[in-house]
PDB file of C-alpha atoms in Angstrom:
ATOM      1  CA  MET A   1       0.933 -25.029  18.943  1.00  0.00           C
ATOM      2  CA  SER A   2      -1.762 -25.857  16.394  1.00  0.00           C
ATOM      3  CA  TYR A   3      -2.941 -29.390  15.762  1.00  0.00           C
ATOM      4  CA  SER A   4      -1.010 -31.394  13.156  1.00  0.00           C
ATOM      5  CA  LEU A   5      -2.843 -34.272  11.496  1.00  0.00           C
ATOM      6  CA  THR A   6       0.308 -35.440   9.733  1.00  0.00           C
ATOM      7  CA  GLN A   7       2.235 -35.666  12.989  1.00  0.00           C
ATOM      8  CA  GLN A   8      -0.599 -37.625  14.577  1.00  0.00           C
ATOM      9  CA  LEU A   9      -0.488 -40.061  11.663  1.00  0.00           C
ATOM     10  CA  LEU A  10       3.270 -40.516  12.010  1.00  0.00           C
ATOM     11  CA  ALA A  11       2.896 -41.188  15.727  1.00  0.00           C
ATOM     12  CA  SER A  12      -0.065 -43.546  15.306  1.00  0.00           C
ATOM     13  CA  ASP A  13       1.982 -46.556  14.151  1.00  0.00           C
ATOM     14  CA  GLU A  14       5.691 -45.996  14.684  1.00  0.00           C
ATOM     15  CA  GLN A  15       6.544 -49.665  14.201  1.00  0.00           C
ATOM     16  CA  GLY A  16       4.606 -49.790  10.941  1.00  0.00           C
ATOM     17  CA  TYR A  17       6.382 -46.658   9.750  1.00  0.00           C
ATOM     18  CA  LYS A  18       9.746 -48.181  10.574  1.00  0.00           C
ATOM     19  CA  LYS A  19       8.901 -51.277   8.529  1.00  0.00           C
ATOM     20  CA  ALA A  20       7.833 -49.039   5.643  1.00  0.00           C
ATOM     21  CA  THR A  21      11.046 -47.012   5.635  1.00  0.00           C
ATOM     22  CA  GLN A  22      13.757 -49.446   6.759  1.00  0.00           C
ATOM     23  CA  SER A  23      14.287 -52.671   4.830  1.00  0.00           C
ATOM     24  CA  GLU A  24      17.093 -55.044   3.935  1.00  0.00           C
ATOM     25  CA  PHE A  25      16.909 -53.864   0.323  1.00  0.00           C
ATOM     26  CA  LEU A  26      17.413 -50.253   1.415  1.00  0.00           C
ATOM     27  CA  ARG A  27      20.327 -51.249   3.631  1.00  0.00           C
ATOM     28  CA  LEU A  28      22.011 -53.121   0.784  1.00  0.00           C
ATOM     29  CA  ALA A  29      21.412 -50.230  -1.608  1.00  0.00           C
ATOM     30  CA  GLY A  30      22.910 -47.765   0.867  1.00  0.00           C
ATOM     31  CA  GLU A  31      25.937 -49.975   1.435  1.00  0.00           C
ATOM     32  CA  GLY A  32      26.526 -50.415  -2.290  1.00  0.00           C
ATOM     33  CA  LYS A  33      25.693 -54.131  -2.117  1.00  0.00           C
ATOM     34  CA  ALA A  34      22.511 -54.171  -4.218  1.00  0.00           C
ATOM     35  CA  SER A  35      23.239 -55.809  -7.562  1.00  0.00           C
ATOM     36  CA  LYS A  36      22.306 -54.184 -10.843  1.00  0.00           C
ATOM     37  CA  GLU A  37      19.701 -56.900 -11.339  1.00  0.00           C
ATOM     38  CA  LEU A  38      18.101 -56.269  -7.928  1.00  0.00           C
ATOM     39  CA  LEU A  39      18.207 -52.495  -8.302  1.00  0.00           C
ATOM     40  CA  GLY A  40      16.872 -52.743 -11.850  1.00  0.00           C
ATOM     41  CA  ARG A  41      13.932 -54.856 -10.753  1.00  0.00           C
ATOM     42  CA  TRP A  42      12.976 -52.298  -8.142  1.00  0.00           C
ATOM     43  CA  LEU A  43      13.443 -49.365 -10.546  1.00  0.00           C
ATOM     44  CA  ALA A  44      11.271 -51.141 -13.123  1.00  0.00           C
ATOM     45  CA  ASN A  45       8.479 -51.392 -10.552  1.00  0.00           C
ATOM     46  CA  ASP A  46       9.044 -47.812  -9.425  1.00  0.00           C
ATOM     47  CA  ARG A  47       8.694 -46.585 -13.004  1.00  0.00           C
ATOM     48  CA  LEU A  48       5.299 -48.299 -13.283  1.00  0.00           C
ATOM     49  CA  TYR A  49       4.396 -46.835  -9.896  1.00  0.00           C
ATOM     50  CA  ILE A  50       4.974 -43.414 -11.492  1.00  0.00           C
ATOM     51  CA  HIS A  51       2.301 -44.161 -14.091  1.00  0.00           C
ATOM     52  CA  SER A  52      -0.332 -45.063 -11.486  1.00  0.00           C
ATOM     53  CA  TYR A  53       0.751 -42.044  -9.411  1.00  0.00           C
ATOM     54  CA  CYS A  54      -0.065 -39.784 -12.371  1.00  0.00           C
ATOM     55  CA  ARG A  55      -3.419 -41.448 -12.981  1.00  0.00           C
ATOM     56  CA  GLY A  56      -4.330 -40.927  -9.328  1.00  0.00           C
ATOM     57  CA  LEU A  57      -3.481 -37.243  -9.580  1.00  0.00           C
ATOM     58  CA  GLY A  58      -5.781 -37.032 -12.585  1.00  0.00           C
ATOM     59  CA  ARG A  59      -8.603 -38.374 -10.449  1.00  0.00           C
ATOM     60  CA  LEU A  60      -7.782 -35.899  -7.691  1.00  0.00           C
ATOM     61  CA  LEU A  61      -7.756 -32.993 -10.145  1.00  0.00           C
ATOM     62  CA  SER A  62     -11.176 -34.015 -11.440  1.00  0.00           C
ATOM     63  CA  PHE A  63     -12.959 -33.303  -8.166  1.00  0.00           C
ATOM     64  CA  LEU A  64     -11.078 -30.347  -6.655  1.00  0.00           C
ATOM     65  CA  ARG A  65     -13.441 -27.439  -6.035  1.00  0.00           C
ATOM     66  CA  TYR A  66     -11.791 -24.232  -7.164  1.00  0.00           C
ATOM     67  CA  PRO A  67     -12.904 -20.806  -5.875  1.00  0.00           C
ATOM     68  CA  ASN A  68     -15.185 -18.952  -8.289  1.00  0.00           C
ATOM     69  CA  THR A  69     -14.048 -15.539  -7.087  1.00  0.00           C
ATOM     70  CA  VAL A  70     -10.572 -14.278  -6.261  1.00  0.00           C
ATOM     71  CA  GLN A  71      -9.010 -11.201  -4.748  1.00  0.00           C
ATOM     72  CA  ARG A  72      -5.478 -10.013  -5.282  1.00  0.00           C
ATOM     73  CA  GLY A  73      -3.239 -10.438  -2.262  1.00  0.00           C
ATOM     74  CA  VAL A  74      -5.663 -12.786  -0.501  1.00  0.00           C
ATOM     75  CA  ASP A  75      -4.762 -16.411   0.220  1.00  0.00           C
ATOM     76  CA  PRO A  76      -6.729 -18.457  -2.358  1.00  0.00           C
ATOM     77  CA  GLY A  77      -7.127 -21.319   0.101  1.00  0.00           C
ATOM     78  CA  ALA A  78      -6.103 -24.943   0.449  1.00  0.00           C
ATOM     79  CA  THR A  79      -7.677 -26.193  -2.785  1.00  0.00           C
ATOM     80  CA  THR A  80      -5.672 -23.796  -4.949  1.00  0.00           C
ATOM     81  CA  GLN A  81      -2.523 -24.518  -2.951  1.00  0.00           C
ATOM     82  CA  LEU A  82      -3.124 -28.217  -3.513  1.00  0.00           C
ATOM     83  CA  LEU A  83      -3.590 -27.584  -7.240  1.00  0.00           C
ATOM     84  CA  ASP A  84      -0.210 -25.826  -7.353  1.00  0.00           C
ATOM     85  CA  TRP A  85       1.386 -28.752  -5.534  1.00  0.00           C
ATOM     86  CA  ILE A  86      -0.151 -31.248  -7.977  1.00  0.00           C
ATOM     87  CA  VAL A  87       1.149 -29.297 -10.981  1.00  0.00           C
ATOM     88  CA  GLY A  88       4.614 -29.358  -9.433  1.00  0.00           C
ATOM     89  CA  ALA A  89       4.268 -33.063  -8.648  1.00  0.00           C
ATOM     90  CA  LEU A  90       3.438 -33.902 -12.264  1.00  0.00           C
ATOM     91  CA  VAL A  91       6.441 -31.933 -13.512  1.00  0.00           C
ATOM     92  CA  ASN A  92       8.695 -33.606 -10.944  1.00  0.00           C
ATOM     93  CA  ILE A  93       7.478 -37.124 -11.617  1.00  0.00           C
ATOM     94  CA  ARG A  94       7.965 -36.816 -15.376  1.00  0.00           C
ATOM     95  CA  ARG A  95      11.489 -35.532 -14.774  1.00  0.00           C
ATOM     96  CA  GLU A  96      12.025 -38.444 -12.394  1.00  0.00           C
ATOM     97  CA  GLU A  97      11.066 -41.060 -14.971  1.00  0.00           C
ATOM     98  CA  LYS A  98      13.445 -39.539 -17.522  1.00  0.00           C
ATOM     99  CA  PHE A  99      16.162 -39.519 -14.857  1.00  0.00           C
ATOM    100  CA  PHE A 100      15.532 -43.228 -14.207  1.00  0.00           C
ATOM    101  CA  ILE A 101      15.833 -44.086 -17.887  1.00  0.00           C
ATOM    102  CA  ASP A 102      18.972 -42.029 -18.501  1.00  0.00           C
ATOM    103  CA  THR A 103      20.794 -43.081 -15.337  1.00  0.00           C
ATOM    104  CA  ALA A 104      19.932 -46.753 -15.759  1.00  0.00           C
ATOM    105  CA  GLY A 105      21.228 -46.554 -19.319  1.00  0.00           C
ATOM    106  CA  ASP A 106      24.492 -44.977 -18.155  1.00  0.00           C
ATOM    107  CA  TYR A 107      25.076 -47.791 -15.653  1.00  0.00           C
ATOM    108  CA  GLY A 108      23.819 -50.676 -17.781  1.00  0.00           C
ATOM    109  CA  ILE A 109      20.804 -51.405 -15.587  1.00  0.00           C
ATOM    110  CA  ASP A 110      17.720 -53.002 -17.154  1.00  0.00           C
ATOM    111  CA  ILE A 111      14.546 -51.327 -15.862  1.00  0.00           C
ATOM    112  CA  ASN A 112      11.967 -53.165 -17.971  1.00  0.00           C
ATOM    113  CA  LEU A 113       9.665 -55.871 -16.671  1.00  0.00           C
ATOM    114  CA  LYS A 114       8.558 -58.672 -18.989  1.00  0.00           C
ATOM    115  CA  THR A 115       5.482 -57.804 -21.063  1.00  0.00           C
ATOM    116  CA  ASP A 116       3.042 -59.787 -23.183  1.00  0.00           C
ATOM    117  CA  GLU A 117       2.323 -59.189 -26.878  1.00  0.00           C
ATOM    118  CA  ASP A 118       0.016 -56.292 -25.951  1.00  0.00           C
ATOM    119  CA  ASP A 119       2.736 -54.596 -23.864  1.00  0.00           C
ATOM    120  CA  ASN A 120       1.025 -55.476 -20.584  1.00  0.00           C
ATOM    121  CA  VAL A 121       2.897 -56.531 -17.453  1.00  0.00           C
ATOM    122  CA  ALA A 122       1.301 -59.491 -15.687  1.00  0.00           C
ATOM    123  CA  PRO A 123       0.290 -58.745 -12.078  1.00  0.00           C
ATOM    124  CA  SER A 124       2.390 -61.713 -10.929  1.00  0.00           C
ATOM    125  CA  THR A 125       5.477 -60.039 -12.405  1.00  0.00           C
ATOM    126  CA  LYS A 126       5.014 -56.927 -10.292  1.00  0.00           C
ATOM    127  CA  LEU A 127       6.089 -56.467  -6.694  1.00  0.00           C
ATOM    128  CA  GLU A 128       3.233 -56.827  -4.241  1.00  0.00           C
ATOM    129  CA  GLY A 129       3.873 -53.234  -3.217  1.00  0.00           C
ATOM    130  CA  LEU A 130       3.332 -51.995  -6.760  1.00  0.00           C
ATOM    131  CA  ARG A 131       0.027 -53.842  -6.968  1.00  0.00           C
ATOM    132  CA  ARG A 132      -1.002 -52.252  -3.675  1.00  0.00           C
ATOM    133  CA  TRP A 133      -0.027 -48.781  -4.867  1.00  0.00           C
ATOM    134  CA  GLU A 134      -1.916 -49.214  -8.114  1.00  0.00           C
ATOM    135  CA  ALA A 135      -5.011 -50.123  -6.106  1.00  0.00           C
ATOM    136  CA  LEU A 136      -4.517 -47.182  -3.737  1.00  0.00           C
ATOM    137  CA  PHE A 137      -4.127 -44.632  -6.521  1.00  0.00           C
ATOM    138  CA  ALA A 138      -7.119 -46.154  -8.312  1.00  0.00           C
ATOM    139  CA  SER A 139      -9.139 -45.635  -5.118  1.00  0.00           C
ATOM    140  CA  VAL A 140      -8.683 -41.848  -5.171  1.00  0.00           C
ATOM    141  CA  THR A 141     -12.183 -40.372  -4.961  1.00  0.00           C
ATOM    142  CA  ALA A 142     -13.866 -37.400  -3.352  1.00  0.00           C
ATOM    143  CA  ASN A 143     -15.436 -37.694   0.086  1.00  0.00           C
ATOM    144  CA  GLU A 144     -18.348 -35.477  -0.920  1.00  0.00           C
ATOM    145  CA  LYS A 145     -20.288 -35.822   2.339  1.00  0.00           C
ATOM    146  CA  ASP A 146     -17.597 -34.229   4.502  1.00  0.00           C
ATOM    147  CA  VAL A 147     -15.436 -31.124   4.707  1.00  0.00           C
ATOM    148  CA  LEU A 148     -12.139 -31.254   2.801  1.00  0.00           C
ATOM    149  CA  PRO A 149     -13.345 -33.851   0.265  1.00  0.00           C
ATOM    150  CA  TRP A 150      -9.773 -34.184  -0.990  1.00  0.00           C
ATOM    151  CA  LEU A 151      -8.282 -35.053   2.418  1.00  0.00           C
ATOM    152  CA  GLU A 152      -7.999 -38.831   2.006  1.00  0.00           C
ATOM    153  CA  ALA A 153      -6.342 -38.437  -1.396  1.00  0.00           C
ATOM    154  CA  ALA A 154      -3.899 -35.835  -0.096  1.00  0.00           C
ATOM    155  CA  VAL A 155      -2.908 -38.117   2.783  1.00  0.00           C
ATOM    156  CA  ILE A 156      -2.153 -40.916   0.306  1.00  0.00           C
ATOM    157  CA  TYR A 157       0.164 -38.632  -1.653  1.00  0.00           C
ATOM    158  CA  TRP A 158       1.808 -37.076   1.379  1.00  0.00           C
ATOM    159  CA  GLY A 159       2.249 -40.559   2.850  1.00  0.00           C
ATOM    160  CA  THR A 160       3.958 -42.035  -0.185  1.00  0.00           C
ATOM    161  CA  GLU A 161       6.300 -39.065  -0.588  1.00  0.00           C
ATOM    162  CA  LYS A 162       7.131 -38.910   3.123  1.00  0.00           C
ATOM    163  CA  CYS A 163       7.891 -42.634   3.259  1.00  0.00           C
ATOM    164  CA  TYR A 164      10.024 -42.423   0.113  1.00  0.00           C
ATOM    165  CA  LEU A 165      12.037 -39.511   1.500  1.00  0.00           C
ATOM    166  CA  ASP A 166      12.614 -41.078   4.906  1.00  0.00           C
ATOM    167  CA  ALA A 167      13.387 -44.502   3.422  1.00  0.00           C
ATOM    168  CA  TRP A 168      16.153 -43.208   1.193  1.00  0.00           C
ATOM    169  CA  SER A 169      17.409 -40.874   3.915  1.00  0.00           C
ATOM    170  CA  TRP A 170      17.807 -43.976   6.087  1.00  0.00           C
ATOM    171  CA  ALA A 171      19.585 -45.767   3.245  1.00  0.00           C
ATOM    172  CA  LYS A 172      21.861 -42.755   2.801  1.00  0.00           C
ATOM    173  CA  SER A 173      22.920 -43.059   6.435  1.00  0.00           C
ATOM    174  CA  LYS A 174      24.411 -46.451   5.495  1.00  0.00           C
ATOM    175  CA  LEU A 175      26.797 -44.965   2.937  1.00  0.00           C
ATOM    176  CA  SER A 176      30.491 -45.436   3.670  1.00  0.00           C
ATOM    177  CA  GLU A 177      32.398 -42.168   3.584  1.00  0.00           C
ATOM    178  CA  GLY A 178      35.311 -41.836   1.204  1.00  0.00           C
ATOM    179  CA  GLU A 179      34.061 -44.433  -1.285  1.00  0.00           C
ATOM    180  CA  ASP A 180      33.733 -43.439  -4.939  1.00  0.00           C
ATOM    181  CA  GLY A 181      31.296 -46.189  -5.880  1.00  0.00           C
ATOM    182  CA  SER A 182      33.632 -48.007  -8.235  1.00  0.00           C
ATOM    183  CA  LYS A 183      33.474 -51.149  -6.091  1.00  0.00           C
ATOM    184  CA  ASP A 184      29.711 -51.005  -5.519  1.00  0.00           C
ATOM    185  CA  ALA A 185      27.628 -53.871  -6.884  1.00  0.00           C
ATOM    186  CA  ASP A 186      25.557 -51.404  -8.914  1.00  0.00           C
ATOM    187  CA  GLY A 187      28.599 -49.601 -10.287  1.00  0.00           C
ATOM    188  CA  GLY A 188      27.929 -46.612  -8.042  1.00  0.00           C
ATOM    189  CA  ALA A 189      24.472 -45.785  -9.409  1.00  0.00           C
ATOM    190  CA  VAL A 190      22.795 -45.384  -6.017  1.00  0.00           C
ATOM    191  CA  ARG A 191      25.748 -43.690  -4.336  1.00  0.00           C
ATOM    192  CA  LYS A 192      26.590 -41.247  -7.121  1.00  0.00           C
ATOM    193  CA  GLU A 193      23.203 -40.597  -8.722  1.00  0.00           C
ATOM    194  CA  PHE A 194      19.996 -41.901  -7.185  1.00  0.00           C
ATOM    195  CA  ILE A 195      20.336 -41.395  -3.446  1.00  0.00           C
ATOM    196  CA  ASN A 196      21.204 -37.699  -3.631  1.00  0.00           C
ATOM    197  CA  ASN A 197      18.266 -37.092  -5.946  1.00  0.00           C
ATOM    198  CA  TRP A 198      15.906 -38.841  -3.528  1.00  0.00           C
ATOM    199  CA  THR A 199      17.092 -36.947  -0.433  1.00  0.00           C
ATOM    200  CA  CYS A 200      17.852 -33.471  -1.785  1.00  0.00           C
ATOM    201  CA  LYS A 201      16.703 -30.245  -0.148  1.00  0.00           C
ATOM    202  CA  GLU A 202      14.174 -29.580  -2.922  1.00  0.00           C
ATOM    203  CA  PHE A 203      12.502 -32.938  -2.327  1.00  0.00           C
ATOM    204  CA  VAL A 204      12.339 -32.305   1.424  1.00  0.00           C
ATOM    205  CA  GLU A 205      10.622 -28.965   0.749  1.00  0.00           C
ATOM    206  CA  PHE A 206       8.229 -30.606  -1.726  1.00  0.00           C
ATOM    207  CA  VAL A 207       7.128 -33.197   0.845  1.00  0.00           C
ATOM    208  CA  ASP A 208       6.878 -30.647   3.643  1.00  0.00           C
ATOM    209  CA  GLU A 209       4.744 -28.350   1.489  1.00  0.00           C
ATOM    210  CA  LEU A 210       2.006 -30.944   1.060  1.00  0.00           C
ATOM    211  CA  GLY A 211       2.129 -31.713   4.764  1.00  0.00           C
ATOM    212  CA  ARG A 212       1.701 -28.015   5.504  1.00  0.00           C
ATOM    213  CA  ILE A 213      -1.275 -27.720   3.132  1.00  0.00           C
ATOM    214  CA  ILE A 214      -2.975 -30.642   4.869  1.00  0.00           C
ATOM    215  CA  ASP A 215      -2.221 -29.450   8.391  1.00  0.00           C
ATOM    216  CA  ASP A 216      -3.221 -25.832   7.752  1.00  0.00           C
ATOM    217  CA  ALA A 217      -6.525 -26.862   6.172  1.00  0.00           C
ATOM    218  CA  VAL A 218      -7.307 -29.229   9.040  1.00  0.00           C
ATOM    219  CA  ALA A 219      -6.310 -26.648  11.659  1.00  0.00           C
ATOM    220  CA  LYS A 220      -8.710 -24.169  10.068  1.00  0.00           C
ATOM    221  CA  ILE A 221     -11.571 -26.679  10.245  1.00  0.00           C
ATOM    222  CA  VAL A 222     -10.750 -27.412  13.897  1.00  0.00           C
ATOM    223  CA  GLU A 223     -10.802 -23.686  14.632  1.00  0.00           C
ATOM    224  CA  GLU A 224     -14.201 -23.331  12.959  1.00  0.00           C
ATOM    225  CA  LYS A 225     -15.885 -26.488  14.249  1.00  0.00           C
ATOM    226  CA  GLY A 226     -14.171 -27.185  17.564  1.00  0.00           C
ATOM    227  CA  GLU A 227     -11.828 -29.756  19.050  1.00  0.00           C
ATOM    228  CA  ASP A 228     -14.162 -32.719  18.527  1.00  0.00           C
ATOM    229  CA  VAL A 229     -13.567 -32.601  14.787  1.00  0.00           C
ATOM    230  CA  LYS A 230      -9.926 -33.667  15.253  1.00  0.00           C
ATOM    231  CA  GLU A 231     -10.868 -37.257  16.002  1.00  0.00           C
ATOM    232  CA  GLN A 232     -13.403 -37.309  13.170  1.00  0.00           C
ATOM    233  CA  LEU A 233     -10.799 -36.197  10.628  1.00  0.00           C
ATOM    234  CA  PHE A 234      -8.189 -38.595  11.977  1.00  0.00           C
ATOM    235  CA  LYS A 235     -10.597 -41.533  11.738  1.00  0.00           C
ATOM    236  CA  ARG A 236     -11.385 -40.568   8.134  1.00  0.00           C
ATOM    237  CA  VAL A 237      -7.774 -40.907   7.016  1.00  0.00           C
ATOM    238  CA  LYS A 238      -6.398 -43.530   9.401  1.00  0.00           C
ATOM    239  CA  GLY A 239      -7.339 -46.434   7.130  1.00  0.00           C
ATOM    240  CA  LYS A 240      -5.647 -44.842   4.119  1.00  0.00           C
ATOM    241  CA  TRP A 241      -2.542 -44.183   6.199  1.00  0.00           C
ATOM    242  CA  GLU A 242      -2.408 -47.845   7.197  1.00  0.00           C
ATOM    243  CA  ASP A 243      -2.795 -48.811   3.528  1.00  0.00           C
ATOM    244  CA  VAL A 244       0.118 -46.514   2.657  1.00  0.00           C
ATOM    245  CA  LEU A 245       2.409 -48.129   5.229  1.00  0.00           C
ATOM    246  CA  GLU A 246       1.507 -51.636   4.078  1.00  0.00           C
ATOM    247  CA  ALA A 247       2.028 -50.737   0.415  1.00  0.00           C
ATOM    248  CA  GLU A 248       5.363 -49.084   1.114  1.00  0.00           C
ATOM    249  CA  GLU A 249       6.655 -52.003   3.178  1.00  0.00           C
ATOM    250  CA  ALA A 250       5.713 -54.395   0.366  1.00  0.00           C
ATOM    251  CA  PHE A 251       7.294 -52.128  -2.256  1.00  0.00           C
ATOM    252  CA  TRP A 252      10.852 -53.001  -1.218  1.00  0.00           C
ATOM    253  CA  PRO A 253      12.061 -56.255  -2.831  1.00  0.00           C
ATOM    254  CA  THR A 254      12.603 -59.231  -0.551  1.00  0.00           C
ATOM    255  CA  VAL A 255      16.303 -60.119  -0.374  1.00  0.00           C
TER     256      VAL A 255
END
């Protein structure tokens, strides 16, 4: 079995991962007990998270090294695969924001944070987790001195998507069977709309695809350079992974 960097990251801090993907807010949302006000506050922060997510992808796109020659039927390599994933991510995230706006409107949920006269949201108005994510996405840069200069950035994006998927999958496990959502505090928004969107098969495949791109690229480097490079690559991304877990834990509202 080939080496998996993503699996090593998941195993490196299981308690931290649990904190990042299991919170009281998620439990309440899954049980239909999160109020429209509470859910709206989180969605408002998540919508702004989307904006910083896109800006980070722009930075990542700016330093990807694309192959100058191609051959039909030959694997173009990890960089091109990552480019394809990014294009899909941008399409998905724009669709997601529209879905937020439409669904919130249908259920009478306010997803706007207070702004000043210049349409800026004060940092103090944002969740700590949003501020952390904005800083993380702003930190996306190339590691030009090493192989796979995009690795740290890819781990940030795989980490946020993996945490998001597993967090809402955990929340989904709290759903009561046979309920139609009419008695839920949010009017059924999470139960009937949001949670299925955030745990669907297509999203699972999307997250797994980025994990595969990372692991395959790392496995190739290990094959070329030897076993010692495993620890070097892990040390390169470990700090970013820890930042991801801390940001995700802080992204769920305190209740």
